[in-house]
Coordinates of C-alpha atoms in Angstrom, one line a residue:
M1 CA 7.7 -25.3 8.3
R2 CA 5.8 -23.8 11.2
S3 CA 6.0 -20.1 11.8
R4 CA 8.4 -18.6 14.3
S5 CA 7.4 -16.3 17.1
I6 CA 7.3 -12.5 16.7
A7 CA 9.8 -12.2 19.6
R8 CA 12.3 -14.5 17.8
A9 CA 11.9 -12.5 14.6
V10 CA 12.6 -9.3 16.4
V11 CA 15.6 -10.7 18.1
W12 CA 17.0 -12.0 14.9
G13 CA 16.4 -8.6 13.2
V14 CA 18.3 -6.9 16.0
I15 CA 21.3 -9.3 15.6
A16 CA 21.4 -8.8 11.9
I17 CA 21.4 -5.0 12.3
L18 CA 24.0 -5.0 15.1
T19 CA 26.4 -7.3 13.3
A20 CA 25.9 -6.4 9.6
A21 CA 28.7 -3.8 9.8
A22 CA 31.1 -6.0 11.8
P23 CA 34.5 -6.1 10.1
A24 CA 35.6 -9.4 8.7
S25 CA 38.0 -11.4 10.8
A26 CA 41.6 -11.7 9.7
Q27 CA 41.9 -14.7 11.9
E28 CA 41.0 -18.3 11.0
S29 CA 38.7 -20.3 13.3
L30 CA 37.4 -23.8 13.7
V31 CA 34.2 -24.2 11.7
T32 CA 33.1 -27.6 13.0
E33 CA 33.5 -26.4 16.6
G34 CA 30.9 -28.8 18.0
S35 CA 32.6 -31.9 16.9
P36 CA 34.7 -33.9 19.4
P37 CA 38.5 -34.4 19.2
S38 CA 37.9 -38.1 19.9
P39 CA 37.1 -40.9 19.5
F40 CA 37.3 -42.0 15.8
S41 CA 35.2 -41.7 13.8
A42 CA 33.0 -39.2 15.6
N43 CA 35.9 -36.8 15.3
K44 CA 36.0 -36.9 11.5
Q45 CA 34.9 -34.1 9.1
N46 CA 35.7 -33.3 5.5
E47 CA 34.3 -31.8 2.2
P48 CA 33.4 -28.3 3.4
A49 CA 31.0 -25.9 1.7
V50 CA 30.3 -22.3 2.5
A51 CA 27.7 -19.6 1.5
I52 CA 27.2 -16.0 2.4
D53 CA 23.8 -14.3 2.7
Q54 CA 24.2 -11.3 0.4
Q55 CA 21.1 -9.7 2.0
H56 CA 22.7 -9.9 5.4
P57 CA 26.5 -10.3 4.6
N58 CA 27.5 -11.0 8.2
I59 CA 25.6 -14.3 8.0
L60 CA 27.4 -17.5 6.7
A61 CA 26.5 -21.1 6.6
A62 CA 28.9 -24.0 6.2
G63 CA 28.3 -27.7 5.5
A64 CA 30.6 -30.6 5.9
N65 CA 30.6 -34.4 6.0
D66 CA 30.5 -34.9 9.8
N67 CA 30.7 -38.2 11.6
I68 CA 29.8 -36.6 14.9
D69 CA 26.9 -39.0 15.6
M70 CA 28.7 -42.2 14.6
E71 CA 29.4 -45.1 17.0
A72 CA 32.9 -45.5 18.5
C73 CA 35.3 -48.2 17.2
N74 CA 35.0 -50.0 20.6
A75 CA 31.3 -50.6 19.9
G76 CA 31.1 -54.1 18.4
T77 CA 34.4 -55.5 17.0
D78 CA 37.2 -53.2 18.2
N79 CA 39.1 -53.1 14.9
T80 CA 36.1 -52.0 12.8
C81 CA 34.8 -48.4 12.8
P82 CA 31.8 -48.6 10.5
F83 CA 29.3 -46.0 9.6
T84 CA 26.2 -46.6 11.8
E85 CA 23.2 -47.6 9.7
G86 CA 20.5 -45.0 9.7
V87 CA 22.7 -42.2 11.2
G88 CA 23.3 -39.1 9.1
V89 CA 26.6 -37.3 8.2
S90 CA 25.6 -33.9 6.8
G91 CA 26.8 -31.3 9.3
I92 CA 25.9 -27.6 9.4
S93 CA 27.6 -24.6 11.1
F94 CA 26.7 -20.9 11.2
S95 CA 28.6 -17.6 11.6
T96 CA 26.9 -14.3 12.5
D97 CA 30.1 -12.3 12.5
S98 CA 31.4 -12.6 9.0
G99 CA 33.3 -15.8 9.6
A100 CA 35.2 -14.7 12.8
S101 CA 33.5 -17.5 14.8
W102 CA 31.2 -20.4 14.2
T103 CA 28.4 -22.3 15.9
Q104 CA 27.5 -25.9 15.3
P105 CA 23.9 -26.5 16.4
T106 CA 22.6 -29.6 18.1
Y107 CA 19.3 -31.0 16.9
T108 CA 17.3 -34.1 17.7
G109 CA 17.4 -37.2 15.5
L110 CA 18.7 -40.8 15.2
S111 CA 22.1 -40.9 16.8
A112 CA 24.8 -43.5 17.7
R113 CA 26.5 -41.4 20.4
N114 CA 25.1 -44.0 22.8
C115 CA 27.3 -46.7 21.2
V116 CA 30.6 -46.2 23.0
G117 CA 31.3 -49.9 23.6
E118 CA 33.9 -51.5 25.8
V119 CA 37.4 -53.1 25.2
G120 CA 36.9 -56.4 23.6
D121 CA 34.7 -57.8 20.8
D122 CA 31.7 -59.0 22.8
D123 CA 29.6 -55.8 22.5
P124 CA 26.2 -56.3 20.7
P125 CA 25.7 -54.4 17.4
C126 CA 25.0 -50.7 17.8
E127 CA 21.4 -49.8 18.1
P128 CA 21.0 -46.0 17.3
E129 CA 18.6 -44.0 19.5
T130 CA 16.7 -40.8 19.2
G131 CA 18.9 -38.1 20.8
P132 CA 21.2 -35.2 20.2
I133 CA 22.6 -34.9 16.6
G134 CA 25.1 -32.5 15.0
T135 CA 23.7 -33.0 11.5
L136 CA 20.7 -32.0 9.5
P137 CA 17.3 -32.7 11.3
N138 CA 14.1 -34.2 10.0
Y139 CA 15.7 -37.0 7.9
D140 CA 15.0 -40.0 10.1
T141 CA 11.4 -38.9 10.5
N142 CA 11.1 -39.0 6.7
D143 CA 12.7 -42.5 6.4
L144 CA 15.9 -40.9 5.0
V145 CA 19.6 -40.7 6.0
S146 CA 21.6 -37.6 5.2
D147 CA 24.6 -38.9 3.4
G148 CA 27.0 -36.0 2.9
D149 CA 28.4 -34.3 -0.2
P150 CA 27.2 -31.0 1.4
A151 CA 26.2 -28.0 -0.7
V152 CA 24.8 -24.7 0.6
A153 CA 23.4 -21.5 -1.0
F154 CA 21.4 -18.5 0.2
G155 CA 18.6 -17.1 -2.0
P156 CA 15.5 -15.1 -1.4
R157 CA 12.6 -16.4 0.8
Y158 CA 9.7 -17.8 -1.2
L159 CA 6.5 -15.9 -0.5
G160 CA 4.1 -18.1 -2.6
G161 CA 2.4 -17.5 -5.9
G162 CA 5.7 -17.3 -7.7
R163 CA 6.9 -14.3 -5.6
F164 CA 10.2 -14.0 -3.7
S165 CA 11.2 -11.5 -0.9
T166 CA 13.7 -8.8 -1.6
T167 CA 14.5 -8.5 2.1
E168 CA 14.3 -12.0 3.6
S169 CA 16.5 -14.9 2.8
R170 CA 16.3 -18.7 2.5
L171 CA 19.2 -21.1 3.0
Y172 CA 19.2 -24.2 0.9
Y173 CA 21.2 -27.3 1.9
A174 CA 21.5 -30.1 -0.8
N175 CA 23.1 -33.4 0.0
L176 CA 23.1 -37.1 -0.9
T177 CA 20.5 -39.2 0.9
A178 CA 19.9 -42.9 1.4
P179 CA 16.8 -44.8 2.5
R180 CA 16.7 -45.4 6.3
P181 CA 17.3 -49.2 6.7
G182 CA 14.1 -51.2 6.2
T183 CA 12.4 -48.4 4.2
K184 CA 12.1 -47.5 0.5
P185 CA 11.2 -43.8 0.2
F186 CA 12.6 -43.6 -3.3
K187 CA 14.1 -45.8 -6.0
G188 CA 17.9 -46.4 -6.3
A189 CA 20.7 -46.4 -3.7
E190 CA 21.4 -42.7 -3.4
A191 CA 19.3 -39.6 -4.2
I192 CA 19.7 -35.8 -4.0
A193 CA 17.7 -34.2 -1.2
V194 CA 17.3 -30.5 -0.5
S195 CA 16.3 -28.9 2.8
H196 CA 15.8 -25.2 3.5
T197 CA 15.3 -22.8 6.3
D198 CA 14.0 -19.2 6.5
D199 CA 14.7 -19.1 10.2
I200 CA 18.4 -18.8 10.8
D201 CA 18.2 -17.9 14.5
G202 CA 16.0 -21.0 15.1
A203 CA 18.4 -23.1 13.1
I204 CA 21.3 -21.8 15.1
A205 CA 19.4 -22.5 18.3
G206 CA 18.9 -26.2 17.4
D207 CA 15.2 -26.1 16.6
N208 CA 14.3 -29.0 14.3
G209 CA 11.2 -27.0 13.2
A210 CA 13.4 -24.2 11.7
W211 CA 14.1 -26.6 8.9
S212 CA 11.8 -27.9 6.2
D213 CA 11.4 -31.6 5.6
P214 CA 13.9 -32.8 3.0
V215 CA 12.6 -33.0 -0.5
I216 CA 13.8 -35.7 -2.9
A217 CA 14.8 -33.5 -5.9
S218 CA 16.5 -36.0 -8.2
R219 CA 14.3 -38.2 -10.5
Q220 CA 15.4 -41.7 -9.4
S221 CA 15.4 -45.1 -11.1
G222 CA 16.1 -48.4 -9.4
A223 CA 19.7 -48.4 -10.8
Q224 CA 20.6 -44.8 -10.2
F225 CA 23.3 -43.6 -7.8
S226 CA 23.2 -39.8 -7.6
D227 CA 26.5 -38.0 -6.7
K228 CA 28.5 -34.9 -6.3
E229 CA 25.8 -32.2 -6.4
Q230 CA 26.0 -28.5 -6.0
V231 CA 23.2 -26.0 -5.2
W232 CA 22.7 -22.3 -6.2
A233 CA 19.9 -19.8 -5.9
D234 CA 19.5 -16.8 -8.2
N235 CA 20.0 -14.0 -5.7
A236 CA 20.2 -11.0 -8.0
Q237 CA 17.0 -8.9 -8.0
S238 CA 17.8 -7.7 -11.5
S239 CA 17.3 -11.3 -12.9
P240 CA 14.0 -12.1 -14.5
F241 CA 14.4 -15.5 -12.8
F242 CA 15.1 -14.1 -9.3
G243 CA 14.6 -16.8 -6.7
N244 CA 15.0 -19.8 -9.0
A245 CA 17.1 -22.6 -7.3
Y246 CA 19.3 -25.0 -9.2
V247 CA 21.1 -28.2 -8.4
C248 CA 23.6 -29.9 -10.7
Y249 CA 24.7 -33.5 -10.1
A250 CA 26.2 -36.6 -11.7
A251 CA 23.7 -39.4 -12.3
F252 CA 25.4 -42.8 -12.3
R253 CA 23.1 -45.3 -13.9
G254 CA 23.4 -49.1 -14.1
N255 CA 26.4 -49.6 -11.8
G256 CA 29.4 -49.0 -14.0
S257 CA 27.6 -49.3 -17.4
G258 CA 29.1 -46.1 -18.6
N259 CA 25.7 -44.4 -18.5
Q260 CA 26.5 -41.3 -16.5
P261 CA 25.1 -38.0 -17.6
L262 CA 25.1 -34.7 -15.8
D263 CA 21.6 -33.5 -14.7
V264 CA 20.3 -30.2 -13.5
L265 CA 17.4 -29.7 -11.2
V266 CA 15.3 -26.5 -11.2
S267 CA 12.9 -25.2 -8.6
R268 CA 10.7 -22.1 -9.1
N269 CA 8.9 -22.4 -5.8
G270 CA 11.5 -22.2 -3.2
G271 CA 12.5 -25.9 -3.2
T272 CA 9.1 -27.4 -2.8
S273 CA 9.3 -29.2 -6.1
W274 CA 11.9 -29.7 -8.8
T275 CA 12.1 -30.5 -12.5
Q276 CA 15.1 -32.4 -14.0
H277 CA 17.0 -31.8 -17.1
Q278 CA 19.7 -34.0 -18.6
V279 CA 22.3 -31.5 -19.9
T280 CA 25.0 -33.8 -21.3
A281 CA 25.1 -37.1 -23.2
A282 CA 24.7 -40.2 -21.2
T283 CA 28.0 -41.7 -22.2
N284 CA 31.5 -40.3 -22.5
N285 CA 32.8 -40.9 -26.1
T286 CA 36.4 -40.2 -25.0
H287 CA 36.5 -43.7 -23.4
S288 CA 37.3 -42.3 -20.0
R289 CA 38.8 -44.3 -17.2
N290 CA 36.3 -46.5 -15.3
G291 CA 33.6 -45.4 -17.8
F292 CA 33.1 -42.1 -16.0
G293 CA 31.5 -39.3 -17.9
R294 CA 31.2 -36.0 -16.2
S295 CA 31.3 -35.0 -12.5
G296 CA 32.4 -32.3 -10.1
C297 CA 29.9 -29.7 -11.3
T298 CA 29.4 -26.0 -10.3
V299 CA 26.3 -23.9 -11.0
R300 CA 26.0 -20.1 -10.9
T301 CA 23.8 -17.3 -12.3
D302 CA 24.7 -13.8 -13.6
S303 CA 22.8 -10.6 -13.1
H304 CA 20.5 -11.3 -16.1
G305 CA 19.5 -14.8 -14.8
V306 CA 21.7 -16.7 -17.2
V307 CA 22.5 -20.1 -15.6
Y308 CA 26.0 -21.5 -16.1
V309 CA 27.0 -25.1 -15.3
F310 CA 30.6 -26.2 -15.4
D311 CA 31.8 -29.8 -15.1
F312 CA 34.9 -32.0 -15.7
Q313 CA 34.7 -34.6 -18.4
F314 CA 37.1 -37.4 -17.5
G315 CA 40.0 -38.5 -19.7
F316 CA 40.9 -42.1 -20.5
S317 CA 43.9 -43.3 -18.4
A318 CA 43.4 -45.5 -15.3
T319 CA 46.9 -45.1 -13.8
T320 CA 48.4 -41.8 -15.1
A321 CA 47.3 -38.2 -15.4
A322 CA 44.8 -38.0 -18.3
A323 CA 43.6 -35.0 -20.4
G324 CA 40.0 -34.3 -19.7
Q325 CA 37.8 -31.3 -20.5
I326 CA 36.3 -28.6 -18.4
Q327 CA 32.9 -27.9 -20.0
M328 CA 30.4 -25.0 -19.8
I329 CA 26.7 -25.4 -20.3
K330 CA 24.2 -22.4 -20.3
S331 CA 20.5 -21.7 -20.0
T332 CA 19.1 -18.3 -20.9
D333 CA 15.5 -19.1 -19.9
G334 CA 15.7 -20.0 -16.2
G335 CA 16.6 -23.6 -16.7
A336 CA 13.9 -24.6 -19.2
H337 CA 16.3 -25.3 -22.0
W338 CA 20.1 -25.8 -22.1
S339 CA 22.9 -25.4 -24.6
R340 CA 25.2 -28.2 -25.6
P341 CA 28.4 -28.5 -23.5
V342 CA 31.3 -26.5 -24.8
N343 CA 34.9 -27.5 -23.9
I344 CA 36.6 -24.4 -22.5
F345 CA 39.8 -25.8 -21.0
Q346 CA 41.9 -29.0 -21.2
A347 CA 42.6 -30.2 -17.7
F348 CA 44.6 -33.1 -16.3
D349 CA 43.6 -35.2 -13.4
T350 CA 46.2 -35.9 -10.7
C351 CA 46.2 -39.6 -11.3
N352 CA 50.0 -39.8 -11.5
E353 CA 50.0 -42.4 -8.7
F354 CA 47.5 -45.2 -8.4
E355 CA 47.1 -46.9 -5.0
P356 CA 46.2 -50.5 -5.7
S357 CA 45.1 -51.3 -2.1
I358 CA 42.1 -49.0 -2.5
G359 CA 41.7 -48.8 -6.2
R360 CA 42.1 -45.0 -6.2
C361 CA 44.5 -42.3 -7.4
V362 CA 46.3 -40.7 -4.5
E363 CA 48.6 -37.7 -4.3
D364 CA 50.5 -37.8 -1.0
G365 CA 51.7 -41.4 -0.7
V366 CA 51.1 -45.1 0.0
G367 CA 47.7 -45.4 1.7
G368 CA 47.1 -41.7 0.9
A369 CA 44.0 -39.6 0.3
R370 CA 42.2 -40.0 -3.0
S371 CA 42.5 -37.3 -5.6
D372 CA 40.2 -38.4 -8.3
L373 CA 38.2 -35.2 -8.6
S374 CA 41.1 -32.6 -8.4
P375 CA 40.3 -31.1 -11.8
A376 CA 36.6 -30.5 -10.9
P377 CA 36.1 -26.8 -11.7
S378 CA 34.9 -24.3 -9.1
V379 CA 33.4 -21.1 -10.5
D380 CA 32.0 -17.8 -9.2
I381 CA 30.3 -14.8 -11.0
A382 CA 30.1 -11.2 -10.0
N383 CA 26.4 -10.8 -10.3
G384 CA 26.0 -7.7 -8.2
A385 CA 23.8 -9.4 -5.6
P386 CA 21.6 -8.6 -3.8
S387 CA 20.4 -5.9 -6.2
G388 CA 22.2 -6.9 -9.4
T389 CA 22.5 -3.2 -10.3
G390 CA 25.8 -2.3 -12.0
A391 CA 26.9 -5.9 -12.0
T392 CA 30.0 -6.7 -14.1
D393 CA 29.2 -10.4 -14.4
R394 CA 32.9 -11.2 -14.4
M395 CA 33.7 -14.9 -14.0
V396 CA 36.5 -16.7 -12.2
I397 CA 37.4 -20.4 -12.4
S398 CA 39.9 -22.6 -10.6
W399 CA 40.9 -26.3 -10.6
V400 CA 43.9 -28.5 -9.6
D401 CA 45.9 -29.9 -12.5
G402 CA 48.3 -32.8 -12.7
R403 CA 49.7 -32.2 -16.2
D404 CA 53.3 -31.9 -15.0
G405 CA 53.4 -35.1 -13.0
I406 CA 53.7 -36.1 -9.4
N407 CA 55.1 -33.5 -7.0
R408 CA 54.3 -30.7 -9.5
E409 CA 50.5 -30.4 -9.2
H410 CA 49.2 -26.9 -10.0
V411 CA 46.4 -24.7 -8.7
M412 CA 45.1 -23.3 -12.0
F413 CA 43.1 -20.0 -12.4
S414 CA 41.4 -18.2 -15.2
R415 CA 39.0 -15.3 -15.6
S416 CA 36.4 -14.1 -18.1
P417 CA 35.3 -10.5 -18.5
R418 CA 31.6 -11.5 -19.1
G419 CA 29.5 -14.4 -20.2
G420 CA 32.2 -17.0 -20.2
T421 CA 33.9 -15.7 -23.3
G422 CA 37.4 -14.5 -23.7
W423 CA 38.9 -16.6 -20.9
S424 CA 42.4 -15.7 -19.9
T425 CA 45.2 -18.2 -20.4
P426 CA 45.1 -20.5 -17.3
A427 CA 47.9 -19.7 -14.9
A428 CA 49.4 -21.7 -12.0
V429 CA 48.9 -19.6 -8.9
E430 CA 50.1 -21.9 -6.1
R431 CA 52.6 -20.4 -3.7
P432 CA 56.2 -21.4 -3.0
N433 CA 56.6 -24.2 -0.5
P434 CA 57.5 -22.6 2.8
L435 CA 59.3 -25.8 3.9
G436 CA 61.8 -25.3 1.0
G437 CA 63.4 -28.0 -1.0
D438 CA 61.3 -30.5 -2.8
P439 CA 58.6 -29.8 -3.9
A440 CA 59.4 -26.2 -4.8
N441 CA 55.8 -25.1 -4.6
D442 CA 52.6 -26.0 -2.8
R443 CA 51.2 -29.2 -4.4
G444 CA 47.6 -28.2 -5.1
Y445 CA 45.0 -30.8 -3.9
Y446 CA 41.6 -29.0 -4.2
S447 CA 40.8 -25.3 -4.9
A448 CA 37.9 -22.8 -5.2
P449 CA 37.7 -19.1 -6.2
A450 CA 35.2 -16.4 -5.2
I451 CA 34.7 -13.0 -6.7
S452 CA 33.0 -10.0 -4.9
P453 CA 29.6 -9.1 -6.2
D454 CA 31.0 -5.9 -7.7
G455 CA 33.7 -7.8 -9.5
Q456 CA 36.6 -5.9 -7.9
D457 CA 38.2 -8.6 -5.7
V458 CA 39.0 -12.2 -6.2
Y459 CA 39.7 -14.7 -3.4
L460 CA 41.0 -18.3 -3.8
V461 CA 41.3 -21.1 -1.3
Y462 CA 43.2 -24.3 -1.8
N463 CA 44.4 -27.4 0.1
A464 CA 48.0 -28.4 -0.7
F465 CA 50.7 -30.9 0.3
D466 CA 54.1 -29.5 1.1
T467 CA 55.9 -32.8 1.2
P468 CA 56.7 -35.0 -1.8
F469 CA 54.9 -38.3 -2.6
R470 CA 55.8 -40.8 0.1
T471 CA 56.6 -44.4 -1.0
S472 CA 56.1 -45.7 2.5
A473 CA 53.4 -45.0 5.1
I474 CA 55.6 -45.9 8.1
G475 CA 57.7 -43.6 10.2
P476 CA 58.3 -40.0 11.0
D477 CA 60.1 -39.4 7.7
N478 CA 57.0 -40.3 5.8
D479 CA 54.6 -37.6 7.1
R480 CA 52.3 -35.8 4.6
Q481 CA 52.0 -32.1 5.4
L482 CA 48.6 -30.8 4.4
V483 CA 47.8 -27.1 4.6
G484 CA 45.0 -24.6 3.8
V485 CA 45.9 -21.4 1.9
V486 CA 43.9 -18.3 1.0
L487 CA 44.9 -15.9 -1.8
H488 CA 43.6 -12.5 -2.9
A489 CA 43.9 -10.5 -6.2
D490 CA 42.4 -7.3 -7.5
W491 CA 40.6 -7.3 -10.8
P492 CA 41.7 -7.1 -13.6
G493 CA 45.4 -8.2 -13.6
T494 CA 47.0 -7.9 -10.2
A495 CA 48.9 -11.1 -9.2
F496 CA 47.6 -13.1 -6.3
S497 CA 49.1 -12.5 -2.9
E498 CA 48.9 -14.9 0.1
I499 CA 46.6 -13.4 2.8
H500 CA 46.4 -16.5 5.0
R501 CA 48.2 -19.8 5.5
G502 CA 46.8 -22.3 8.0
E503 CA 48.7 -24.6 10.3
P504 CA 49.9 -27.8 8.5
G505 CA 49.2 -31.3 9.8
D506 CA 50.0 -34.9 8.9
A507 CA 47.4 -36.3 6.6
R508 CA 48.1 -39.8 7.8
G509 CA 46.0 -38.8 10.8
S510 CA 42.9 -38.8 8.7
S511 CA 41.1 -42.0 7.8
Q512 CA 38.5 -43.8 5.8
N513 CA 36.2 -45.6 8.2
D514 CA 37.7 -48.9 7.1
L515 CA 41.2 -47.6 8.1
A516 CA 42.6 -48.7 4.8
A517 CA 43.6 -45.2 3.7
E518 CA 43.5 -41.5 4.5
F519 CA 40.3 -39.5 3.7
L520 CA 40.0 -35.8 3.0
G521 CA 37.1 -35.7 0.6
D522 CA 36.7 -34.0 -2.8
Y523 CA 36.6 -30.2 -2.4
V524 CA 37.0 -26.9 -0.6
Y525 CA 34.8 -23.7 -0.9
A526 CA 35.0 -19.9 -1.0
A527 CA 32.5 -17.0 -1.1
A528 CA 32.8 -13.2 -1.1
T529 CA 31.1 -9.9 -0.4
N530 CA 32.3 -6.5 -1.5
D531 CA 34.2 -6.2 1.9
Y532 CA 35.6 -9.6 2.6
G533 CA 36.2 -13.1 1.4
A534 CA 35.3 -16.3 3.2
A535 CA 37.0 -19.7 2.8
V536 CA 36.7 -23.2 4.3
W537 CA 39.2 -26.0 4.0
N538 CA 40.1 -29.5 5.2
D539 CA 42.5 -29.4 8.1
V540 CA 44.5 -32.1 10.0
R541 CA 46.6 -30.0 12.4
D542 CA 44.9 -31.7 15.4
A543 CA 44.9 -35.2 13.9
A544 CA 47.4 -37.6 15.4
D545 CA 49.3 -40.1 13.2
C546 CA 48.9 -43.8 14.4
D547 CA 51.8 -46.1 13.7
A548 CA 49.6 -49.2 14.0
V549 CA 47.3 -47.9 11.2
D550 CA 50.3 -46.8 9.1
R551 CA 51.6 -50.4 9.2
Y552 CA 48.2 -51.8 8.4
R553 CA 47.9 -49.5 5.3
Q554 CA 51.4 -50.5 4.2
A555 CA 50.6 -54.2 4.6
L556 CA 47.5 -53.7 2.4
H557 CA 49.5 -51.9 -0.2
D558 CA 52.3 -54.5 -0.2
E559 CA 49.7 -57.3 -0.6
A560 CA 48.0 -55.6 -3.4
V561 CA 51.3 -55.1 -5.3
A562 CA 52.3 -58.7 -4.7
T563 CA 49.0 -60.2 -5.8
G564 CA 47.8 -57.7 -8.3
E565 CA 44.5 -57.5 -6.5
Q566 CA 42.8 -54.9 -4.3
T567 CA 42.6 -55.9 -0.7
A568 CA 39.9 -53.3 0.2
E569 CA 36.8 -52.4 -1.6
A570 CA 36.5 -49.1 -3.4
E571 CA 32.8 -49.0 -3.8
E572 CA 30.7 -46.0 -2.9
P573 CA 28.0 -47.2 -0.5
R574 CA 27.9 -43.9 1.4
G575 CA 27.9 -40.3 0.4
E576 CA 31.6 -39.9 1.3
G577 CA 32.5 -42.4 -1.5
E578 CA 34.4 -44.8 0.8
P579 CA 33.7 -48.3 2.0
D580 CA 31.8 -49.0 5.2
A581 CA 34.3 -51.5 6.5
I582 CA 37.2 -53.7 5.5
T583 CA 36.1 -56.7 3.6
E584 CA 39.3 -58.7 3.8
D585 CA 42.1 -59.1 6.3
E586 CA 39.9 -57.7 8.9
G587 CA 41.9 -59.5 11.6
D588 CA 45.0 -57.5 10.8
A589 CA 43.4 -54.1 11.4
P590 CA 44.4 -52.5 14.7
D591 CA 42.1 -51.9 17.6
V592 CA 42.0 -48.2 17.1
Q593 CA 41.0 -46.9 20.5
Q594 CA 43.6 -49.2 22.2
E595 CA 46.5 -48.8 19.8
C596 CA 46.2 -45.2 18.5
P597 CA 46.4 -41.8 20.0
A598 CA 43.0 -40.5 21.1
T599 CA 43.0 -37.8 18.4
F600 CA 43.7 -40.2 15.5
G601 CA 41.3 -39.4 12.7
N602 CA 40.5 -35.9 14.0
S603 CA 40.2 -34.1 10.7
D604 CA 38.5 -30.7 11.0
I605 CA 37.1 -27.9 8.9
F606 CA 38.8 -24.6 9.4
G607 CA 37.9 -21.3 7.8
G608 CA 37.3 -17.6 8.3
G609 CA 36.5 -14.3 6.9
F610 CA 39.3 -12.2 5.5
A611 CA 39.0 -8.5 5.0
E612 CA 39.6 -7.1 1.5
P613 CA 43.3 -6.1 1.8
T614 CA 43.4 -3.3 -0.8
P615 CA 40.3 -1.2 -0.2

């Protein structure tokens, strides 16, 4: 990364000083503010991540799967809306006012914004061009494509020679990556790549040079598909491993062979190079559904540099909620050696309804949004960052659980006083359904907790459905109301209170690129300082339902039920884990831009900073 000018450094220092004491916003805001409301699929975002720079707590970064640079459906055949080959989907946004407002930078890279097409099917195939992009830069120039599953973390800036700064910060962005078409920069279909920036003002301004080149961090084989990573940097100066960076991820090997361990990557030089450690067995002896082993991991460190990795080990049922295990794995020597996984909670996935048309479990109804990874644990530790002095190392964990069946999905929460021992009995903390009737409570979809560095305040964000499972996709009575909710509690035992509820929207307005089902991704995120909590969630308030798409999804469902076969592929060729395009019955799909409202598919990321309510 080339050095920034002194003038820019001075300006950024002034901004940090002026805004560091700014109060956190009590108002939500649009995080993906640069993405358009139409057309589909450029208006599509999901799977948000958020991180706070504890050295400069007014600074936040958020990642998301973002189709902002994809071609319009009218490009090429009008009833297909494919991912454009070679074009990335890993979006980035920044806030400099504690989450009150957000900026989505524009960089330069390979883009399909030029492929708008015309009505009719005679357009030539889209040819991406170098131009404005709203996703991570420097991927195309390294023969890579940023493929989503975003993960972000702030740590100290690397100074060289094994030393890290105690005043300057580095932002890490980990994501999936694929080879640019016609190239082979690594083995296998999908790898884990990590970029970083020390120059937040340059990154906000849209300077490609503010970001490093992406580094392929995972150790790849020809048969490996890397997936569902999370990144963390040891940001407590009290830690003997201060500055170490860690990435956990699921390593799918051999295309369904059942060989799927959890791996952890470790960097001791600011992300320049990484070592890999397999921390679970390669197979799942519980005979899990689809041969899955462990996925949905979280990685964090305490004030002493102990690394904690949590994952979900799948249960065994293909069509109903199954009992899996949330596991904890530890390293006390900076990631050099790892303990055996320890089962700490039994957790049930939300696979109470299986959607045959897409080969996925869904929670909201026919043609609904997948819910395979709802029990994936999200964890945070009060490590006292940035100094680590006086840290309590309290731990909080949350997941969504389907043990009580459809329409009674729970947001579960537990806490540990220190070191992951003495966990409290998991409790359901979802709020009453404000719509009343059935279901009685919010139906948890994905959740994430955060705890303040001093361990005094806990925040929790979740997405939920407030309508029961719909047995039809068609008509106004079959809407699926999705909402984002933020809770707060004081440590140790105060009950959660609701501090924010977003505006609901109909999840039918979201979509896979192949149109066969809704798409909302796999997670939400939260982070906290000693003064406020930040949260980001999937939001469909501005997404319009499309009757033609609803009828198409219903037809796919009915055909799958009648024939006993899937009518759409459920493979994972892209980081979002959804198909590129319909492979059968393509002629029955609607011409989206002609038959749907303009804002069909307009899923967004909303979020904000929420002041500690009980100072």
